[in-house]
mmCIF file of C-alpha atoms in Angstrom:
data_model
loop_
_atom_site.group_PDB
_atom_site.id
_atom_site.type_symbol
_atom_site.label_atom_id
_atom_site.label_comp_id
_atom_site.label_asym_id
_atom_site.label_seq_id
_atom_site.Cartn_x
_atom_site.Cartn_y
_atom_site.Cartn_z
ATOM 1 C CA UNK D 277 103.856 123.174 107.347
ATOM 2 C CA UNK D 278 101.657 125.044 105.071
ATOM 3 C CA UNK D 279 98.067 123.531 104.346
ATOM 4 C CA UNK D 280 94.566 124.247 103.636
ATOM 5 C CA UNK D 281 91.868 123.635 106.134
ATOM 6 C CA UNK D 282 88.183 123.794 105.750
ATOM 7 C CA UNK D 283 85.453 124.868 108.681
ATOM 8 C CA UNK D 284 83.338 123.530 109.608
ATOM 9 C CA UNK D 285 84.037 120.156 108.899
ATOM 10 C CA UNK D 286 80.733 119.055 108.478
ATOM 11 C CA UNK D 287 77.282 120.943 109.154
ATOM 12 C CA UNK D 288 73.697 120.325 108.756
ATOM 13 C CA UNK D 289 71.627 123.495 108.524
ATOM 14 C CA UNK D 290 67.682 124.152 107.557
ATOM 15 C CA UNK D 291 66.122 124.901 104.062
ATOM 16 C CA UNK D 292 66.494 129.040 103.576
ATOM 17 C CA UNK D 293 69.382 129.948 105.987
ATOM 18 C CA UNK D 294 72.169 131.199 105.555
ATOM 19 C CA UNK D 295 75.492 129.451 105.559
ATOM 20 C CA UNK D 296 79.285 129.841 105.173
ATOM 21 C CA UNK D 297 81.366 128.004 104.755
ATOM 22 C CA UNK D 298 84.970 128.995 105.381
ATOM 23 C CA UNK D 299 88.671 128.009 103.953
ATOM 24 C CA UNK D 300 92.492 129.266 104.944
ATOM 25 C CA UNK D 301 95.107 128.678 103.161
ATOM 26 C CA UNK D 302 98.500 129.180 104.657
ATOM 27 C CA UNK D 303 100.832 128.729 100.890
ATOM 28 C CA UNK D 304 100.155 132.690 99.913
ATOM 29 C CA UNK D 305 98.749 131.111 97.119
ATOM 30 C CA UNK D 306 97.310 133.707 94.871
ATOM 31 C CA UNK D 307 94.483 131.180 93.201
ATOM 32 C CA UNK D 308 91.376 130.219 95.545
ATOM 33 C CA UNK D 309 88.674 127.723 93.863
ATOM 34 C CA UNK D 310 85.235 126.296 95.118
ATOM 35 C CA UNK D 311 84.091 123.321 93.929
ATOM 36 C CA UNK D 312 81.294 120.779 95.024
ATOM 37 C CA UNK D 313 81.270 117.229 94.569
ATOM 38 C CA UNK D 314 78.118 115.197 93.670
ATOM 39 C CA UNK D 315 77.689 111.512 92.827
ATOM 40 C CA UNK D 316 77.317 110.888 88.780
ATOM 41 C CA UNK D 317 78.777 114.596 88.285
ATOM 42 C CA UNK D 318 82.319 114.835 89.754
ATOM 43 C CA UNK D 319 84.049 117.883 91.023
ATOM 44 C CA UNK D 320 82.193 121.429 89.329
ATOM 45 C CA UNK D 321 83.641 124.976 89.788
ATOM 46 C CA UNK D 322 81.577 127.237 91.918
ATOM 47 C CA UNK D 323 83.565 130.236 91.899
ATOM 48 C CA UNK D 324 87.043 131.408 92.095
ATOM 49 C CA UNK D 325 89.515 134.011 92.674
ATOM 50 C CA UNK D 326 92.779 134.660 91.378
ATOM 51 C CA UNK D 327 93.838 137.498 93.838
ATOM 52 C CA UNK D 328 93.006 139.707 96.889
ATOM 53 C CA UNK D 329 89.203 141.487 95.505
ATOM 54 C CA UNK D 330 89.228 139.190 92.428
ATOM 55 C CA UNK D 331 86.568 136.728 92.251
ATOM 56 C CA UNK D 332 85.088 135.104 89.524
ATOM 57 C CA UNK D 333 81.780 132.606 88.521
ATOM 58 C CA UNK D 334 82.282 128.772 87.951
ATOM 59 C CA UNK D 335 79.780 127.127 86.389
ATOM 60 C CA UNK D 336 77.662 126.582 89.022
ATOM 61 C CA UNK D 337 77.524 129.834 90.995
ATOM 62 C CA UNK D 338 73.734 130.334 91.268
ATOM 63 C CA UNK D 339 72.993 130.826 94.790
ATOM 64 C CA UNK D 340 76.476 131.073 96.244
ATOM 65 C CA UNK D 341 78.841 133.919 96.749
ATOM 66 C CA UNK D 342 82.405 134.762 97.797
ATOM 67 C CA UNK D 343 84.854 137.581 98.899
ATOM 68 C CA UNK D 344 88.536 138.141 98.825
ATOM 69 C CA UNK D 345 89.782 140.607 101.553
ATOM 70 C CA UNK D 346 93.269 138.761 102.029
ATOM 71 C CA UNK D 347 95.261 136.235 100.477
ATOM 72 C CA UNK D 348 94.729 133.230 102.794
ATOM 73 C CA UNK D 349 90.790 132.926 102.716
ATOM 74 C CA UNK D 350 87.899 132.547 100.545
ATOM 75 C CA UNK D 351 84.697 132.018 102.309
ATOM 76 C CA UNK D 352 81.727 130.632 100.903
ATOM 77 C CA UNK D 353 78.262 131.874 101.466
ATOM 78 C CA UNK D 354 74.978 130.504 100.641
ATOM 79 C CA UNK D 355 72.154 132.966 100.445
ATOM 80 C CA UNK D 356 69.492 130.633 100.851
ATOM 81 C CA UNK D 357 70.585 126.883 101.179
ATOM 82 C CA UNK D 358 68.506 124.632 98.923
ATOM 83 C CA UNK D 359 68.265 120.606 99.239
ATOM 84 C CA UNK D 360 69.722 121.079 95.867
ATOM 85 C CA UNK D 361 72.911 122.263 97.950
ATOM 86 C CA UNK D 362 73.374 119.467 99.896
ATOM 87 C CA UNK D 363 77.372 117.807 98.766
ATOM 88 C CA UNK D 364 80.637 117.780 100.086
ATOM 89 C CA UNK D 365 82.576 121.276 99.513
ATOM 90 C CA UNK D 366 86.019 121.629 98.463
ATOM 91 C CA UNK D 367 88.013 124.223 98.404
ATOM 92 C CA UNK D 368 91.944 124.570 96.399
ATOM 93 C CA UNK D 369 94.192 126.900 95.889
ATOM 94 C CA UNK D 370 97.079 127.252 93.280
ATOM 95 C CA UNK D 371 100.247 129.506 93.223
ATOM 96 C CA UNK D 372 99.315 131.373 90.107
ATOM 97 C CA UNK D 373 97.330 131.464 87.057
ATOM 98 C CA UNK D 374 100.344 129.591 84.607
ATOM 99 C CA UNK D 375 101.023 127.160 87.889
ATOM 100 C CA UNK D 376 99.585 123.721 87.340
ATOM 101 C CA UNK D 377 98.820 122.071 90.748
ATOM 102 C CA UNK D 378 95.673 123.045 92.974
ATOM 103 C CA UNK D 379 95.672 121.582 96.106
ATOM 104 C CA UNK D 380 92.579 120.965 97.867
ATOM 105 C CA UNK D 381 91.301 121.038 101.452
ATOM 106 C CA UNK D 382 89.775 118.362 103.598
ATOM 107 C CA UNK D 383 86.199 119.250 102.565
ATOM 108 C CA UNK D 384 83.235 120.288 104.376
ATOM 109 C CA UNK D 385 79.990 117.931 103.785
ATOM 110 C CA UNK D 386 76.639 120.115 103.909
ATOM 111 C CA UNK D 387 73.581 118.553 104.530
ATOM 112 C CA UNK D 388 70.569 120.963 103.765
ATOM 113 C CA UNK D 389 66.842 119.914 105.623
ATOM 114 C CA UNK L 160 80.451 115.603 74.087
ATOM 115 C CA UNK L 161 82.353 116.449 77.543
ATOM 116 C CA UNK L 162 85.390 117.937 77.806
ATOM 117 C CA UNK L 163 86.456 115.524 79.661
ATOM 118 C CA UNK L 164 85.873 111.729 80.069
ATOM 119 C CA UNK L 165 86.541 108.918 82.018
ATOM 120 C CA UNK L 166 84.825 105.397 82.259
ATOM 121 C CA UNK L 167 83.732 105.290 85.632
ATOM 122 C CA UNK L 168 84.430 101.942 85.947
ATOM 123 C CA UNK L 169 84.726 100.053 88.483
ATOM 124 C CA UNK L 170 88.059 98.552 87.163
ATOM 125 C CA UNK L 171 89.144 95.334 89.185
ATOM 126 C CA UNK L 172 92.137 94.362 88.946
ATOM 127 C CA UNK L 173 94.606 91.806 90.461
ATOM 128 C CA UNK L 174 97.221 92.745 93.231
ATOM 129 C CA UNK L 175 100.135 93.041 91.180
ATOM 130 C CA UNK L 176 99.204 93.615 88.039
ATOM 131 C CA UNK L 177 99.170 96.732 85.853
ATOM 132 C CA UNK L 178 96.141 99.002 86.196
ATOM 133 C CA UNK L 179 95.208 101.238 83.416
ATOM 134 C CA UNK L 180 93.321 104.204 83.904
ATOM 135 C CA UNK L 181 91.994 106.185 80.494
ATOM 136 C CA UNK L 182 90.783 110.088 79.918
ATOM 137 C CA UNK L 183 90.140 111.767 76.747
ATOM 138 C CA UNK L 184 89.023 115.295 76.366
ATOM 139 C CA UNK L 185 87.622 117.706 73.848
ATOM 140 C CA UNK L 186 89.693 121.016 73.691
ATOM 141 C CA UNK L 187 92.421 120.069 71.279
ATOM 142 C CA UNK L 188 94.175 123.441 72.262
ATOM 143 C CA UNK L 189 94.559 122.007 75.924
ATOM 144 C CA UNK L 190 98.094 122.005 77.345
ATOM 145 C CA UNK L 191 98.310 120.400 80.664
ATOM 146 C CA UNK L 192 96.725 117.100 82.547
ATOM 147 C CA UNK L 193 96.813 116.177 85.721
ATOM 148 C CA UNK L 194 96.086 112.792 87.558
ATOM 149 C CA UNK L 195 94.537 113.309 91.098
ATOM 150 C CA UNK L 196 93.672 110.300 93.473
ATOM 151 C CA UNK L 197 90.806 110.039 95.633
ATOM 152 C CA UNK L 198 90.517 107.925 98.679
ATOM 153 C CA UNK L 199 86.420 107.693 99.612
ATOM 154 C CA UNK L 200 85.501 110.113 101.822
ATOM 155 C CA UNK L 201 89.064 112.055 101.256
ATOM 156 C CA UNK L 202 89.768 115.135 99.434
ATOM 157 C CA UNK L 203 91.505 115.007 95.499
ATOM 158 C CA UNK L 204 95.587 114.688 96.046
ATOM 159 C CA UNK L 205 97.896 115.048 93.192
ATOM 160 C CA UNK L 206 98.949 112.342 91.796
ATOM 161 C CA UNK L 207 100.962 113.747 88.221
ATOM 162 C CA UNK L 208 100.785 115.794 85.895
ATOM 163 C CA UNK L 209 102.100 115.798 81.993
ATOM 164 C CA UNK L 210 102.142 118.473 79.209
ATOM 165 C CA UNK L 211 104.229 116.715 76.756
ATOM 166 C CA UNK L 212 103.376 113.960 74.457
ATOM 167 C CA UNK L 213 105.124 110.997 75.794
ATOM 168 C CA UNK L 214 105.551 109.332 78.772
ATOM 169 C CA UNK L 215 106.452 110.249 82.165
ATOM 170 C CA UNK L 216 107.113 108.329 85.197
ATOM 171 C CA UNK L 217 107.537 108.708 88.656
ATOM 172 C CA UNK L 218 107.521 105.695 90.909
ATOM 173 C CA UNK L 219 104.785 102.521 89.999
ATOM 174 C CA UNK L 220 102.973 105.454 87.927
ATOM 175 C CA UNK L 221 103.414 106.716 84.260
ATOM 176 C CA UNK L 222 101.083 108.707 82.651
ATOM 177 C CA UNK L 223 100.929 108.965 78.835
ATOM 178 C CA UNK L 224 99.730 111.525 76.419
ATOM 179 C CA UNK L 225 98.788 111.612 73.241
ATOM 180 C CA UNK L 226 97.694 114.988 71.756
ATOM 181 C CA UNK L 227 97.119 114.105 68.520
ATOM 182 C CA UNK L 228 94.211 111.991 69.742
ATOM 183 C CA UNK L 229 93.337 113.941 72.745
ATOM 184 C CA UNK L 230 94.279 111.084 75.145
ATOM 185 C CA UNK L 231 95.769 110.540 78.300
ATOM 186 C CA UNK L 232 96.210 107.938 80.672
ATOM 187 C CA UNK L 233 97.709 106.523 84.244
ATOM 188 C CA UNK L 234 98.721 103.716 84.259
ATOM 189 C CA UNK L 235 99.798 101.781 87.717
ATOM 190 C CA UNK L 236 102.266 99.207 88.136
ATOM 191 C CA UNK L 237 102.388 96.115 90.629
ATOM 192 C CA UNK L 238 99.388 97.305 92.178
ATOM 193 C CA UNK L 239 98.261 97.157 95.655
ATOM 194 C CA UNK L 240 95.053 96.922 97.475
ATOM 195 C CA UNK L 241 96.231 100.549 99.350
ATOM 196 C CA UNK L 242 95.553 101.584 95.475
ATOM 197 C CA UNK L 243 92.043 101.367 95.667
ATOM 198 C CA UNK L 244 90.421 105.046 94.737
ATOM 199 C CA UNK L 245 88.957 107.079 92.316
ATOM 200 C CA UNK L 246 91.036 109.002 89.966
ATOM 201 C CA UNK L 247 90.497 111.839 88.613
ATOM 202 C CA UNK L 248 91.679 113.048 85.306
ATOM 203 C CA UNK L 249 91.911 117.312 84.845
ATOM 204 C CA UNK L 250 92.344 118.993 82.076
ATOM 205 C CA UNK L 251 93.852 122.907 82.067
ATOM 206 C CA UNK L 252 91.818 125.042 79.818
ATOM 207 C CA UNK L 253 93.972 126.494 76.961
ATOM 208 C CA UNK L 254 95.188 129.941 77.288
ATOM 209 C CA UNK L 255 91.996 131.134 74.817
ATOM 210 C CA UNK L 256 89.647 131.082 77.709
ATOM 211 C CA UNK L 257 91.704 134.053 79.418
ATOM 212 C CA UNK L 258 90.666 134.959 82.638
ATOM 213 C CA UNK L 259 89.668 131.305 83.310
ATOM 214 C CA UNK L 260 92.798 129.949 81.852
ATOM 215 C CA UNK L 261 93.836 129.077 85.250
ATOM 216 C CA UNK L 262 91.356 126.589 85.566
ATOM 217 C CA UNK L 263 91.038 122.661 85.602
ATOM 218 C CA UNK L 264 88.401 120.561 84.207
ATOM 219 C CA UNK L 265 87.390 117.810 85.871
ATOM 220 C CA UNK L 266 86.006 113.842 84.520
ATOM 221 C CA UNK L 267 83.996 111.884 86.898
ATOM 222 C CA UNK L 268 86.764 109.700 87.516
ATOM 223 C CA UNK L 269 87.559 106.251 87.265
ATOM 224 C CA UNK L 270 86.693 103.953 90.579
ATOM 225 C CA UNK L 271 89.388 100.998 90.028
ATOM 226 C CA UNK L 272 89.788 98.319 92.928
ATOM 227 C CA UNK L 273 93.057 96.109 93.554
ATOM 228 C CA UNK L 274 91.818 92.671 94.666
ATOM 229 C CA UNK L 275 94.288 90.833 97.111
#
């Protein structure tokens, strides 16, 4: 069955590293969204990409980053992980642009020290 | 104001009765809502979604919309304890927004528990 899975599941990493985070989708979706969810302010957009080398701000992009060299994944790197990044990550894709249903991975909760 | 809102609740309600779940949202040019359920700890799963005024059903859910007031809601009949979640109301942005038209806008979500 298709799906999207998220890795790593969960991870706890220090104050200025480094991190990605990664997802796979195996729909050949063309859409690929970030989002991270925080108590009192629900699921915001991070970034997103609506095809292979597309990728596009959400509104809460500062100090995160993504690439799109195939159709099935859309990692997500942190430069520099802040307290301020500590949530639970989810990541979605969609068929295309005029499609209506994102469907969202498992979710990866990041704990920053 | 948000583009979209939910109360957050929690809404308690008795195990069989009808649950009703409210959004409203700012965009008057949006064209399709979704309902998404969220078990704690879980990830957002489709519940619904509508673009026409009107009802639709599927199953112990209906949603409703009402575009002339910018209004939409789930509601939930004969509910069950296995109903407890948050759900999450998303809004497409309307086609003006272009490259982002793609997009969903999330509320907060409404917490709502089903008491045995």
């Amino acid at each position: 069955d298709a799906e999207i899975t998220q890795s790593p599941r969960h991870k706890i990493t220090e104050t200025g590293r480094q991190v990605t985070l990664a997802c796979h989708q195996t729909w050949n979706h063309n859409n690929m969204f970030w989002y991270r969810q925080d108590l009192g302010h629900g699921l915001r957009l991070i970034h997103y990409s609506y095809g292979v080398q597309d990728t596009n701000k959400g509104e809460v992009s500062d100090g995160y980053s993504v690439s799109r060299s195939n159709t099935e994944d859309l990692p997500l790197t942190l430069e520099s992980a802040a307290s301020s990044q500590t949530s639970v990550y989810f990541c979605a894709s969609s068929e295309w642009t005029g499609a209506d249903t994102q469907y969202f991975g498992p979710g990866t909760r990041l704990t920053v020290l | 104001q948000k583009e979209v809102e939910q109360n957050s609740g929690p809404l308690s309600v008795p195990e069989g009765a009808i649950a009703s779940l409210n959004c409203t949202y700012s965009d008057r040019g949006s064209q399709s809502f979704f309902w998404y359920r969220q078990y704690s700890g879980k990830s957002p799963e489709l519940i619904m979604f509508i673009y026409s005024n009107g009802d639709k059903e599927d199953g112990r859910f209906t949603a409703q919309l009402n575009k002339a007031s910018q209004y939409v809601s789930l509601l939930i009949r004969d509910s069950q304890p296995s109903d407890s979640a948050t759900y999450l109301c998303a809004v497409r942005r309307p086609l003006r927004y272009g490259g982002s038209q793609g997009n969903l806008i999330f509320g907060k979500g409404t917490k709502l528990s089903v008491k045995p």
